[in-house]
CSV table of C-alpha atoms in Angstrom, one decimal:
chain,number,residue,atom,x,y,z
A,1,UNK,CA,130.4,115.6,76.5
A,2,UNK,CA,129.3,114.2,79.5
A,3,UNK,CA,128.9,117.6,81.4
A,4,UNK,CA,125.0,116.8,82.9
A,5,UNK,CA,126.5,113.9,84.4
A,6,UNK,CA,129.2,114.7,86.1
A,7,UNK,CA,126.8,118.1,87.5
A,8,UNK,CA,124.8,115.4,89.3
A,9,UNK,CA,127.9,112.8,90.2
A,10,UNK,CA,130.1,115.4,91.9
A,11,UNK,CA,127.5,116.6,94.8
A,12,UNK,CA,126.2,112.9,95.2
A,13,UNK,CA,129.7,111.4,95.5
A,14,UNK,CA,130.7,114.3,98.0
A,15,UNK,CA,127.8,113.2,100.1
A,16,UNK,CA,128.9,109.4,99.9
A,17,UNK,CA,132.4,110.9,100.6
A,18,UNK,CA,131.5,112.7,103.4
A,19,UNK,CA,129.1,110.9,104.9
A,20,UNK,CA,132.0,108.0,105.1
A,21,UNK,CA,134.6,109.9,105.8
A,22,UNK,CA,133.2,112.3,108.7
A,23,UNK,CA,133.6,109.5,111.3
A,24,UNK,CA,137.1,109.0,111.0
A,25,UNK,CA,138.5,112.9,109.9
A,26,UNK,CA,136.3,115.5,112.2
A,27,UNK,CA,137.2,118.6,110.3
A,28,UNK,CA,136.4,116.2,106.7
A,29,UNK,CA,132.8,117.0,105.8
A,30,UNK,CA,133.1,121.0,105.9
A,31,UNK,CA,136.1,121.5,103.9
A,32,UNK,CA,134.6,118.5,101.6
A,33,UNK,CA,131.6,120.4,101.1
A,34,UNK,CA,132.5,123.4,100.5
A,35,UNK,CA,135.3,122.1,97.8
A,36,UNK,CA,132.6,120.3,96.3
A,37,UNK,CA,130.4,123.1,95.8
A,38,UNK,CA,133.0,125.4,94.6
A,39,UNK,CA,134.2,123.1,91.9
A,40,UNK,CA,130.0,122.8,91.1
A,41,UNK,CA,129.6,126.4,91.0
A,42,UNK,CA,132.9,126.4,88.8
A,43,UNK,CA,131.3,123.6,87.0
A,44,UNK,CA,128.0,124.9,86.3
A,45,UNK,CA,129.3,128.6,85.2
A,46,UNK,CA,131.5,126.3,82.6
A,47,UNK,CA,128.7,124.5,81.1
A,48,UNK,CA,126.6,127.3,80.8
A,49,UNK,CA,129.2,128.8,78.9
A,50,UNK,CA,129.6,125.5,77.2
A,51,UNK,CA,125.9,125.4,76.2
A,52,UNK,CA,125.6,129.1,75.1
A,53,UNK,CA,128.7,128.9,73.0
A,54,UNK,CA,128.0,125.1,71.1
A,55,UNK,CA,124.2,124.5,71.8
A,56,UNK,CA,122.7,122.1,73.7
A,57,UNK,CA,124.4,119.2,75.1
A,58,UNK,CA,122.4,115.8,75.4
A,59,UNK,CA,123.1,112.8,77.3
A,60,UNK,CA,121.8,108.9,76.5
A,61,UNK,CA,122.5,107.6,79.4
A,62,UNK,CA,123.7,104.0,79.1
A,63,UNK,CA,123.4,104.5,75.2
A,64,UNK,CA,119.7,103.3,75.3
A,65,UNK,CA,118.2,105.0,72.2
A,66,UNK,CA,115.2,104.5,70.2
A,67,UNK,CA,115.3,101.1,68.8
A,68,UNK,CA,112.0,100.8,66.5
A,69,UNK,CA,112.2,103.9,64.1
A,70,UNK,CA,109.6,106.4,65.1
A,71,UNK,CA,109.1,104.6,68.5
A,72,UNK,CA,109.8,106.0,72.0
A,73,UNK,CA,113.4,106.5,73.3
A,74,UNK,CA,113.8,103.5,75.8
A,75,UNK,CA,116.4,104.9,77.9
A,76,UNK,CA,117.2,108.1,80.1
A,77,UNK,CA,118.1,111.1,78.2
A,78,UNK,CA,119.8,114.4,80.1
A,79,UNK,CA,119.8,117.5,78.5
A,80,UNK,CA,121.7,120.5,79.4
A,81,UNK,CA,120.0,123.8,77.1
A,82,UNK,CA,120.6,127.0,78.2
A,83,UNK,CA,117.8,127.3,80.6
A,84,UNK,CA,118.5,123.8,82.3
A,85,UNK,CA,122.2,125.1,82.4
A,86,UNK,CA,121.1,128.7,84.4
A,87,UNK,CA,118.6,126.7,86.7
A,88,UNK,CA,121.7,124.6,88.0
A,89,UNK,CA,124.1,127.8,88.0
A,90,UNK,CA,121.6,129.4,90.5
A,91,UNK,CA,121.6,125.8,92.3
A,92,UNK,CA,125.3,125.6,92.5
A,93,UNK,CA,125.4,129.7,93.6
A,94,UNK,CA,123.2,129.6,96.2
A,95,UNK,CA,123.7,126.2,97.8
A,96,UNK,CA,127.3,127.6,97.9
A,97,UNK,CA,126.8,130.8,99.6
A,98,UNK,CA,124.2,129.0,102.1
A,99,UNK,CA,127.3,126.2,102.8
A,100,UNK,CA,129.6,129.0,103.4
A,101,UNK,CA,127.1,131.1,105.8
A,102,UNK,CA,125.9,128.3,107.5
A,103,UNK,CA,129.5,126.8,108.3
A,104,UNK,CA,129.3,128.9,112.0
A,105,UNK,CA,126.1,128.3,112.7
A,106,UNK,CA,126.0,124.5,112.0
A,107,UNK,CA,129.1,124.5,114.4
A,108,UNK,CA,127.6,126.1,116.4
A,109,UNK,CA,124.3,124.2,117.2
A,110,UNK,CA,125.1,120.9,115.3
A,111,UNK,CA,128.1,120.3,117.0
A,112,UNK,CA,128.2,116.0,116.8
A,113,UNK,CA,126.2,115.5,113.8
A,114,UNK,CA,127.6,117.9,111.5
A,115,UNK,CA,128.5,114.8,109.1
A,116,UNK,CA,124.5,114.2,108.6
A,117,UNK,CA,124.0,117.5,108.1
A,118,UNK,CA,126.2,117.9,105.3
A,119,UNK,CA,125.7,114.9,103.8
A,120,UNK,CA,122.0,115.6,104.0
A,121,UNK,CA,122.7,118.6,102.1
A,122,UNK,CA,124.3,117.7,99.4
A,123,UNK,CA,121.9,115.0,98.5
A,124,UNK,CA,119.5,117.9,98.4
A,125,UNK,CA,121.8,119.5,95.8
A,126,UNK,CA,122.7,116.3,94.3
A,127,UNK,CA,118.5,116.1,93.8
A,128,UNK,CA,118.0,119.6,92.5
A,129,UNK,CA,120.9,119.3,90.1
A,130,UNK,CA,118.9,115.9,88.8
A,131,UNK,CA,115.7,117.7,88.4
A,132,UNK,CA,117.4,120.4,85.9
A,133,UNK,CA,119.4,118.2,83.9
A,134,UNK,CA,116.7,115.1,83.3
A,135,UNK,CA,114.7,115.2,80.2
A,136,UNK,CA,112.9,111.8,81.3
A,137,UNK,CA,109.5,112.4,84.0
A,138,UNK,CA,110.1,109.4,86.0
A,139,UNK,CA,114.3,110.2,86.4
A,140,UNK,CA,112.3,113.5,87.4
A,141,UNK,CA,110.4,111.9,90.0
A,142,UNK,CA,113.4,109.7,91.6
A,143,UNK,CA,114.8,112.9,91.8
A,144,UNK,CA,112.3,115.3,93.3
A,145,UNK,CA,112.2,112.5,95.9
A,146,UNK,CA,116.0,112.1,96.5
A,147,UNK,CA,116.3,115.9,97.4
A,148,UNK,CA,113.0,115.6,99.3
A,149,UNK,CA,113.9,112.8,101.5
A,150,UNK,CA,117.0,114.6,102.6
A,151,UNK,CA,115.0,117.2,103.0
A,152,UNK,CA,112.9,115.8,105.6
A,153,UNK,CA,115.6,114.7,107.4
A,154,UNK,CA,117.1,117.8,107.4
A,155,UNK,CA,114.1,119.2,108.8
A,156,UNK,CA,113.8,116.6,111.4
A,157,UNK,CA,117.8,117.2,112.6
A,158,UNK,CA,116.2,120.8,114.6
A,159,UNK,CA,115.3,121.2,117.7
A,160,UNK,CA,112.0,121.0,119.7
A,161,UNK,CA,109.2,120.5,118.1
A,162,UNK,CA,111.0,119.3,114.8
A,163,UNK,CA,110.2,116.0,114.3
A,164,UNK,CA,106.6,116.9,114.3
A,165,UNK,CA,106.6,119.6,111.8
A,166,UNK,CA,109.3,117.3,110.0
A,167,UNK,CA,106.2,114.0,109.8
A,168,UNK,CA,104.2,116.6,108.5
A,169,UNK,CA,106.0,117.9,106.0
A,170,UNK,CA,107.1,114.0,105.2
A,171,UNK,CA,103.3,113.0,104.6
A,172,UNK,CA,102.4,116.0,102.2
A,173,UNK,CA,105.1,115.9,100.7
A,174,UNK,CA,104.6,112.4,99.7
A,175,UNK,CA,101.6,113.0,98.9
A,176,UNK,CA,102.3,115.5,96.6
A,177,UNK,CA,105.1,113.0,94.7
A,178,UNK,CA,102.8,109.9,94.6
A,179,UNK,CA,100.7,112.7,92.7
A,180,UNK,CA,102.9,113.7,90.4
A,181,UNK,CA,104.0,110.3,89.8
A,182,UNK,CA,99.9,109.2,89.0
A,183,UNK,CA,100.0,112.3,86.4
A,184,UNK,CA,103.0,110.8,85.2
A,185,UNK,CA,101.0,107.2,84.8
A,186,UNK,CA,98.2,109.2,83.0
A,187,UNK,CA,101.0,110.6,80.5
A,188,UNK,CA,102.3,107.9,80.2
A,189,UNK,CA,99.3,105.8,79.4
A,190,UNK,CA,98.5,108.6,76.5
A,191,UNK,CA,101.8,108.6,74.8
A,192,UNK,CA,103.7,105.8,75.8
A,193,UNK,CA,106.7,107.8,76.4
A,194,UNK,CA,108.6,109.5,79.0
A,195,UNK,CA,110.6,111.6,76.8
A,196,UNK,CA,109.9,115.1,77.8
A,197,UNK,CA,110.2,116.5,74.6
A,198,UNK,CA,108.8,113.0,73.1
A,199,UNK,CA,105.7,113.3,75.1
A,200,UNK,CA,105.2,116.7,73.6
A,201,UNK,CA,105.9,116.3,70.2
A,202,UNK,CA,103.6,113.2,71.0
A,203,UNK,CA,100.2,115.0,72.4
A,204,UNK,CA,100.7,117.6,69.6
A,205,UNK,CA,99.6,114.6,67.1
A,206,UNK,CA,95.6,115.6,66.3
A,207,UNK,CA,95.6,111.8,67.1
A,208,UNK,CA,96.7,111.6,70.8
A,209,UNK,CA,93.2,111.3,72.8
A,210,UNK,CA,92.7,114.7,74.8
A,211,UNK,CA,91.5,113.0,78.2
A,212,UNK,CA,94.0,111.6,79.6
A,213,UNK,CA,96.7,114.7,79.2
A,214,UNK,CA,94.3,116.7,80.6
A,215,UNK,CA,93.5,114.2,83.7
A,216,UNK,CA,97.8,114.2,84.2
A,217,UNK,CA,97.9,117.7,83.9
A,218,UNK,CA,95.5,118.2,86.7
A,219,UNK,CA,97.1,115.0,88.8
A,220,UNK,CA,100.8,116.8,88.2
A,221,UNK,CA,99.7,120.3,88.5
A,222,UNK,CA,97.8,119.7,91.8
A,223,UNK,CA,100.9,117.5,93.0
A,224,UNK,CA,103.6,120.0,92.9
A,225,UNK,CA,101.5,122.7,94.1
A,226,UNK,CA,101.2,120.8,97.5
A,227,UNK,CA,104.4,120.2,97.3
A,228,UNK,CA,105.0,123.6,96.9
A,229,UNK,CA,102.2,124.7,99.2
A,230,UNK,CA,100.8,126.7,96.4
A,231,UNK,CA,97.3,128.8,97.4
A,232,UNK,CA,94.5,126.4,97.1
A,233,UNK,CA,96.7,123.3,98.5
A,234,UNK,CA,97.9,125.2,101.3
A,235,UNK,CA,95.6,124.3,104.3
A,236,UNK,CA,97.5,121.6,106.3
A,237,UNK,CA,101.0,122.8,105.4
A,238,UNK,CA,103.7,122.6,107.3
A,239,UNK,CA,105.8,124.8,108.7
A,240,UNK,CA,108.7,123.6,108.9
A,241,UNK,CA,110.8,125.9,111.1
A,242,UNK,CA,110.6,125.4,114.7
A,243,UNK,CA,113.9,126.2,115.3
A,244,UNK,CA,116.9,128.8,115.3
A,245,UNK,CA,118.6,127.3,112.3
A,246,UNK,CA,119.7,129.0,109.6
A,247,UNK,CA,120.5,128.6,106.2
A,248,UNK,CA,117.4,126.1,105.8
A,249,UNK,CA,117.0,125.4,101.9
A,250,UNK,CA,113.5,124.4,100.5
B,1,UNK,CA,77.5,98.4,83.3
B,2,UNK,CA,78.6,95.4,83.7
B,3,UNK,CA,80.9,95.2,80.7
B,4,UNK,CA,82.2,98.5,82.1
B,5,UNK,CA,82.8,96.8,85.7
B,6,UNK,CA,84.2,93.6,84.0
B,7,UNK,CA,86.7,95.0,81.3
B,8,UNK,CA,87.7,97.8,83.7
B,9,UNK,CA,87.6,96.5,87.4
B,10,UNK,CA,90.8,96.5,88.0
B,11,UNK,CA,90.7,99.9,87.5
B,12,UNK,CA,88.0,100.8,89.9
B,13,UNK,CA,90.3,98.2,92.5
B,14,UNK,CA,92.9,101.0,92.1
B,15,UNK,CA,90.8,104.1,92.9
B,16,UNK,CA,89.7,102.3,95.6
B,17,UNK,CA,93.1,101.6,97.2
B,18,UNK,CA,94.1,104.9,96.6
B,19,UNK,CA,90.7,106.8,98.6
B,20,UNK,CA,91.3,104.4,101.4
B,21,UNK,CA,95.1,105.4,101.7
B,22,UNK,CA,93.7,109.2,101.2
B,23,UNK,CA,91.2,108.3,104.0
B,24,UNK,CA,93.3,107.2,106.3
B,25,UNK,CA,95.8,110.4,105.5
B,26,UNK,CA,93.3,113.2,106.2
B,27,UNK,CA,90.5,111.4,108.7
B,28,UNK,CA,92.7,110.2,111.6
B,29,UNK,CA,94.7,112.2,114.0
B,30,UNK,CA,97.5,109.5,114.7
B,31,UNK,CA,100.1,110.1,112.6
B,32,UNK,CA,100.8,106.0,112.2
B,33,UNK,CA,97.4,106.2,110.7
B,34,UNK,CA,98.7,108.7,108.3
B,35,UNK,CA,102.0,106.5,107.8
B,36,UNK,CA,100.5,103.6,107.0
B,37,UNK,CA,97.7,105.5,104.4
B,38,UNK,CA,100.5,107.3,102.5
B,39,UNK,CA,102.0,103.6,101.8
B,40,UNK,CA,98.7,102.3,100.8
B,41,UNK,CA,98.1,105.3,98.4
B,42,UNK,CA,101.9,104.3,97.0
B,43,UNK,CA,101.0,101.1,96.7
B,44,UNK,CA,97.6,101.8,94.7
B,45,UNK,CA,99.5,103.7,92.2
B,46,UNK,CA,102.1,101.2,91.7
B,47,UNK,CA,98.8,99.0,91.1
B,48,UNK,CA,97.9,101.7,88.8
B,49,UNK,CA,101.4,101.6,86.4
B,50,UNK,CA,100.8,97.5,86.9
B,51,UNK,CA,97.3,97.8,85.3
B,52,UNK,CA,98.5,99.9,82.2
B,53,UNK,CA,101.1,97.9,81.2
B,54,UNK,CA,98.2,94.8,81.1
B,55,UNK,CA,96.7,93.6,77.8
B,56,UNK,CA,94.6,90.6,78.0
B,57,UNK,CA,96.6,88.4,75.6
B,58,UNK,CA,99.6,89.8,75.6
B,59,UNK,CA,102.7,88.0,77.5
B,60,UNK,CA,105.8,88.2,79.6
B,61,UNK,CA,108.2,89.8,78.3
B,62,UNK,CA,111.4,87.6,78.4
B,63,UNK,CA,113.3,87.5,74.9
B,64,UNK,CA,113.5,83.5,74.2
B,65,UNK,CA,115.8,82.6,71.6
B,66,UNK,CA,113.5,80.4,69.5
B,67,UNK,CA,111.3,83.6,69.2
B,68,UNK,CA,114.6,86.0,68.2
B,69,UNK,CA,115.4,83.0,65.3
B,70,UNK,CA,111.8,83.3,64.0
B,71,UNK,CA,112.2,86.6,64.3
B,72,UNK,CA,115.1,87.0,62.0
B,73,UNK,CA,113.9,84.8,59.7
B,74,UNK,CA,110.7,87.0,59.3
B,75,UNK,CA,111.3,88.5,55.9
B,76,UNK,CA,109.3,91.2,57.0
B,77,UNK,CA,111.6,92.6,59.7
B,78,UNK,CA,114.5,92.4,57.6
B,79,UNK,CA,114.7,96.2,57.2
B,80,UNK,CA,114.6,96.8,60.8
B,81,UNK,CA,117.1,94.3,61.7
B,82,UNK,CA,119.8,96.0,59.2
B,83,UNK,CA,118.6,99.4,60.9
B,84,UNK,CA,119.3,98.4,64.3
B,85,UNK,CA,122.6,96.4,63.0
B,86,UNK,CA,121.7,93.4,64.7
B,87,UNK,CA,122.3,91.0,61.7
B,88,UNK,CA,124.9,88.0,62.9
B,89,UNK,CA,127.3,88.7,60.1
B,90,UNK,CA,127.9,92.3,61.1
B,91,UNK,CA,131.2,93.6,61.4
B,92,UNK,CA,132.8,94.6,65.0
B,93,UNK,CA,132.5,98.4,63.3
B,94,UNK,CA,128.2,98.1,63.6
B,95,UNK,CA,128.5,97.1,67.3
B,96,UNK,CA,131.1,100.0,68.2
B,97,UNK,CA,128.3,102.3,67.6
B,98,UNK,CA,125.2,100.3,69.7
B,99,UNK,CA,125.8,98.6,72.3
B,100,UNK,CA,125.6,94.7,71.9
B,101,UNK,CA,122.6,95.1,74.9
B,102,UNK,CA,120.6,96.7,72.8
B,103,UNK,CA,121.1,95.5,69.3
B,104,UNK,CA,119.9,92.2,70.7
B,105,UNK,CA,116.7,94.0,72.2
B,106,UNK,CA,115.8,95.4,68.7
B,107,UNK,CA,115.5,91.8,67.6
B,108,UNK,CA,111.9,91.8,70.3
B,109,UNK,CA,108.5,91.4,68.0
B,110,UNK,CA,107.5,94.4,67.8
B,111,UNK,CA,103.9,94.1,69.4
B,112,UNK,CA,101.8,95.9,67.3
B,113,UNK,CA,103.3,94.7,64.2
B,114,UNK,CA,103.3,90.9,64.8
B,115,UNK,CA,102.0,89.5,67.5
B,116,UNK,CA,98.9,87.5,66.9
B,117,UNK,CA,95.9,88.3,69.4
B,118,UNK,CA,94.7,85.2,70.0
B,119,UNK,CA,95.3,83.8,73.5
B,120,UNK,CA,95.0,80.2,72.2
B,121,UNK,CA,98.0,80.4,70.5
B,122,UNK,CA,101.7,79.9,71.8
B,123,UNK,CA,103.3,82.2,73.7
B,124,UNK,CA,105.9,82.8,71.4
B,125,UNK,CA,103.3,84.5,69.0
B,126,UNK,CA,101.7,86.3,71.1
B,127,UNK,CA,103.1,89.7,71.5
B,128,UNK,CA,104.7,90.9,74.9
B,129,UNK,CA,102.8,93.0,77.6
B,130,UNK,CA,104.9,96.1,78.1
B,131,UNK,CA,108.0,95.9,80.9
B,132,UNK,CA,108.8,99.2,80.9
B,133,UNK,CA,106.0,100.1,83.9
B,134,UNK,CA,106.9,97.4,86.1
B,135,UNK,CA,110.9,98.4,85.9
B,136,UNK,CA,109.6,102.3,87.2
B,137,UNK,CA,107.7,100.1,89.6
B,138,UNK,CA,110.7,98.7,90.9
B,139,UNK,CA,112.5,102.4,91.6
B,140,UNK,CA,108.8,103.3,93.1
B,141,UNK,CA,108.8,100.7,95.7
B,142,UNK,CA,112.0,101.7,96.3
B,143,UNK,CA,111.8,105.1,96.8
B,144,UNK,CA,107.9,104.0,99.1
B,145,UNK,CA,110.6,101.8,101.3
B,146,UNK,CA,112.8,104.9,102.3
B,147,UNK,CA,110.0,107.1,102.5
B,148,UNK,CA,108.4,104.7,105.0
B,149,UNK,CA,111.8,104.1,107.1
B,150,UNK,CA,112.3,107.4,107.2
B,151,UNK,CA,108.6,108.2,108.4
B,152,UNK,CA,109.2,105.7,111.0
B,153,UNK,CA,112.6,107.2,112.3
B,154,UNK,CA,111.0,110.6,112.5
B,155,UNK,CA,108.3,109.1,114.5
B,156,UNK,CA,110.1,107.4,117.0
B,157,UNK,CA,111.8,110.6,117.7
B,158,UNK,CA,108.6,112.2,118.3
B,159,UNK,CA,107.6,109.0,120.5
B,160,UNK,CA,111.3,110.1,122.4
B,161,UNK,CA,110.5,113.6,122.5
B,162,UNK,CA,106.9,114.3,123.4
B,163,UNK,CA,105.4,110.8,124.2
B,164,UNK,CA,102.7,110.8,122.1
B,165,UNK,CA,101.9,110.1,117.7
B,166,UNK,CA,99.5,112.6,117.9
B,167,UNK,CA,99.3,115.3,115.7
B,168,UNK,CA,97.9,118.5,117.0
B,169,UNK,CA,97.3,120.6,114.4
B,170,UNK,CA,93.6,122.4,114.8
B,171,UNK,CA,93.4,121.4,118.1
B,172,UNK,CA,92.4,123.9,120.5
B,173,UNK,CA,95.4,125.4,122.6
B,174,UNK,CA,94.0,124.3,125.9
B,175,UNK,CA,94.2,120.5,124.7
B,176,UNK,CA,97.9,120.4,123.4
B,177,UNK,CA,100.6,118.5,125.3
B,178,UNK,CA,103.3,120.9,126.1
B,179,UNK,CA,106.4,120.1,124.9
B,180,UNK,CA,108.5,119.0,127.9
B,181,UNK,CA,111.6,118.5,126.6
């Protein structure tokens, strides 16, 4: 079953498609999009249905599995469970509806660079739908930044005043990833793995050294939150809505 | 103290790098100043990854093949290599269920099992410093490049737009530019 795939391939090929194909059909990227997401939504509500019905569904990617019994697994594993599986139906939803009430509005205001705009977009979907089908912390990071750098630019396509709040955003937002990505360094430094479920099953050994977990939870947890300009991380964040437009995800 | 400094320098080399990039984030109000920390607080934690996948004796890891032959010919391994199915003789059947790739990988010395610590010995006994790091590294760097391009784009617009790299957040009201455009 290669269902988690094929939940990240579809939004990131409609963006390749689209962002190729806008310059030469005009009316390309909308109808594109909005196919796309439709057959995700349809996708998604399969493969939850999937996952409830025969359990979860996990991915090797390129067949790289544990090598040396007992060791680490080497490659990239994706896991659709059930709760992986209703994160990206709520993705697929609501990134829909947002495509279909934003259609006027992007016409509207974007009218010459509608193609970026969508094409932005759906690498922000493409990223989200990543981050709930990876079981691997680094395939986690690549794609919390994927989704992010679109995100930016997104932000930075508004009007006056956007760029600034967009450079902003851009810098704690990085921030916030190279964060993450030291906790992840910490982790990985404790359990030599990158295994989600590995790394747990890993710091659950009375042998795994208690420091270092603790240092990468406070790296991770401290990350995110000013990513997600959570309460203590919050001075200095952005705003990052100078502008009329609507339908602005994240 | 100074076994500390001298066993873990590099270490204290990488929270430097990464306070100066902080430094240069929060202290200055031009945002190339900003830019240009953010890549050097990348770059420290790619020196961080770099650092942890150092042992002093340890090697590069590049799979020779005198070191897979004395590998196979290590009685001890025997029962791995029949795990992995990586024997020569094997049957097509083995390699329809691993990929060739990485039946050839699970011939590597495993380091902790035979690699001798001595650096005066040959490299080929010596066992391999960990690749793994440096390959995120590589998708890192990667993902630092586009961050920076796309810092730099956003900041030419703002050169465009307003005429300045300022950033004016907490300044008084009297003392922003107006936006003219």
């Amino acid at each position: 079953m290669q269902l988690p795939l094929m939940m990240f391939v579809l939004p990131f090929a409609g963006a390749l498609i689209v962002a190729i194909g806008g310059y030469f059909v005009k009316s390309l990227p909308r109808v594109t999009t909005i196919g796309v997401m439709l057959a995700l939504a349809v996708l998604s509500v399969f493969s939850l249905v999937q996952v409830m019905q025969h359990g979860t569904i996990r991915v090797v990617v390129g067949g790289w599995d544990a090598i040396v019994p007992g060791g680490p697994p080497l490659g990239i594993e994706w896991v659709l469970d059930p709760f992986s599986a209703c994160i990206a139906v709520v993705v697929a939803v609501v990134g829909l509806a947002c495509f279909v009430g934003s259609a006027d509005s992007v016409e509207r205001e974007l009218k010459r660079r509608d193609t970026f705009y969508y094409s932005a977009s759906l690498l922000v979907v493409a990223g989200l739908m990543g981050m709930s089908v990876t079981a691997d912390l680094f395939n986690l990071f690549v794609f919390i930044e994927v989704s992010s750098l679109s995100a930016y630019a997104l932000v930075a396509a508004g009007g006056r005043g956007a760029p600034r709040a967009a450079i902003r955003y851009l810098l704690l937002g990085s921030l916030g990833a190279s964060l993450y990505l030291l906790g992840v360094g910490f982790l990985y430094a404790a359990t030599g793995s990158l295994n989600m479920a590995d790394v747990a099953a890993r710091l659950m050994l009375p042998a795994t050294d208690t420091r270092l977990p603790v240092v990468a939870g406070i790296f991770i947890v401290i990350g995110l939150g000013v990513k997600m300009g959570l309460f203590p991380c919050t001075p200095g964040c952005p705003t990052p809505t100078p502008s009329r437009r609507s339908a602005r995800r994240r | 103290m100074n076994n500390v400094l001298i066993s873990k320098g590099p270490y204290f080399a990488f929270a430097v790098v990464v306070l100066v990039g902080l430094y240069l984030m929060i202290a200055h109000r031009n945002l190339v100043t900003a830019v240009v920390g953010l890549a050097i607080f990348q770059n420290g934690i790619i020196l961080f990854f770099i650092l942890i996948a150092y042992q002093f004796p340890a090697t590069v890891p590049i799979l020779t093949e005198e070191a897979t032959k004395a590998y196979k010919h290590d009685p001890a391994h025997e029962q791995v290599d029949h795990d992995a199915g990586s024997a020569d003789d094997d049957g097509d059947a083995d390699h329809a269920n691993h990929p060739s790739d990485a039946s050839e990988y699970a011939a590597m010395p495993h380091p902790s099992a035979n690699g001798s610590l001595d650096p005066a010995d040959a490299p080929t006994k010596r066992p391999y410093a960990n690749p793994i790091p440096h390959a995120l590294m590589l998708t890192a760097i990667v993902v630092g490049v586009a961050t920076l391009g796309l810092a730099i784009a956003i900041l030419l617009r703002l050169q465009a737009e307003t005429g300045s790299v300022e950033d004016e957040l907490g300044m008084p009201d009297d003392q922003r530019r107006e936006v003219t455009a």
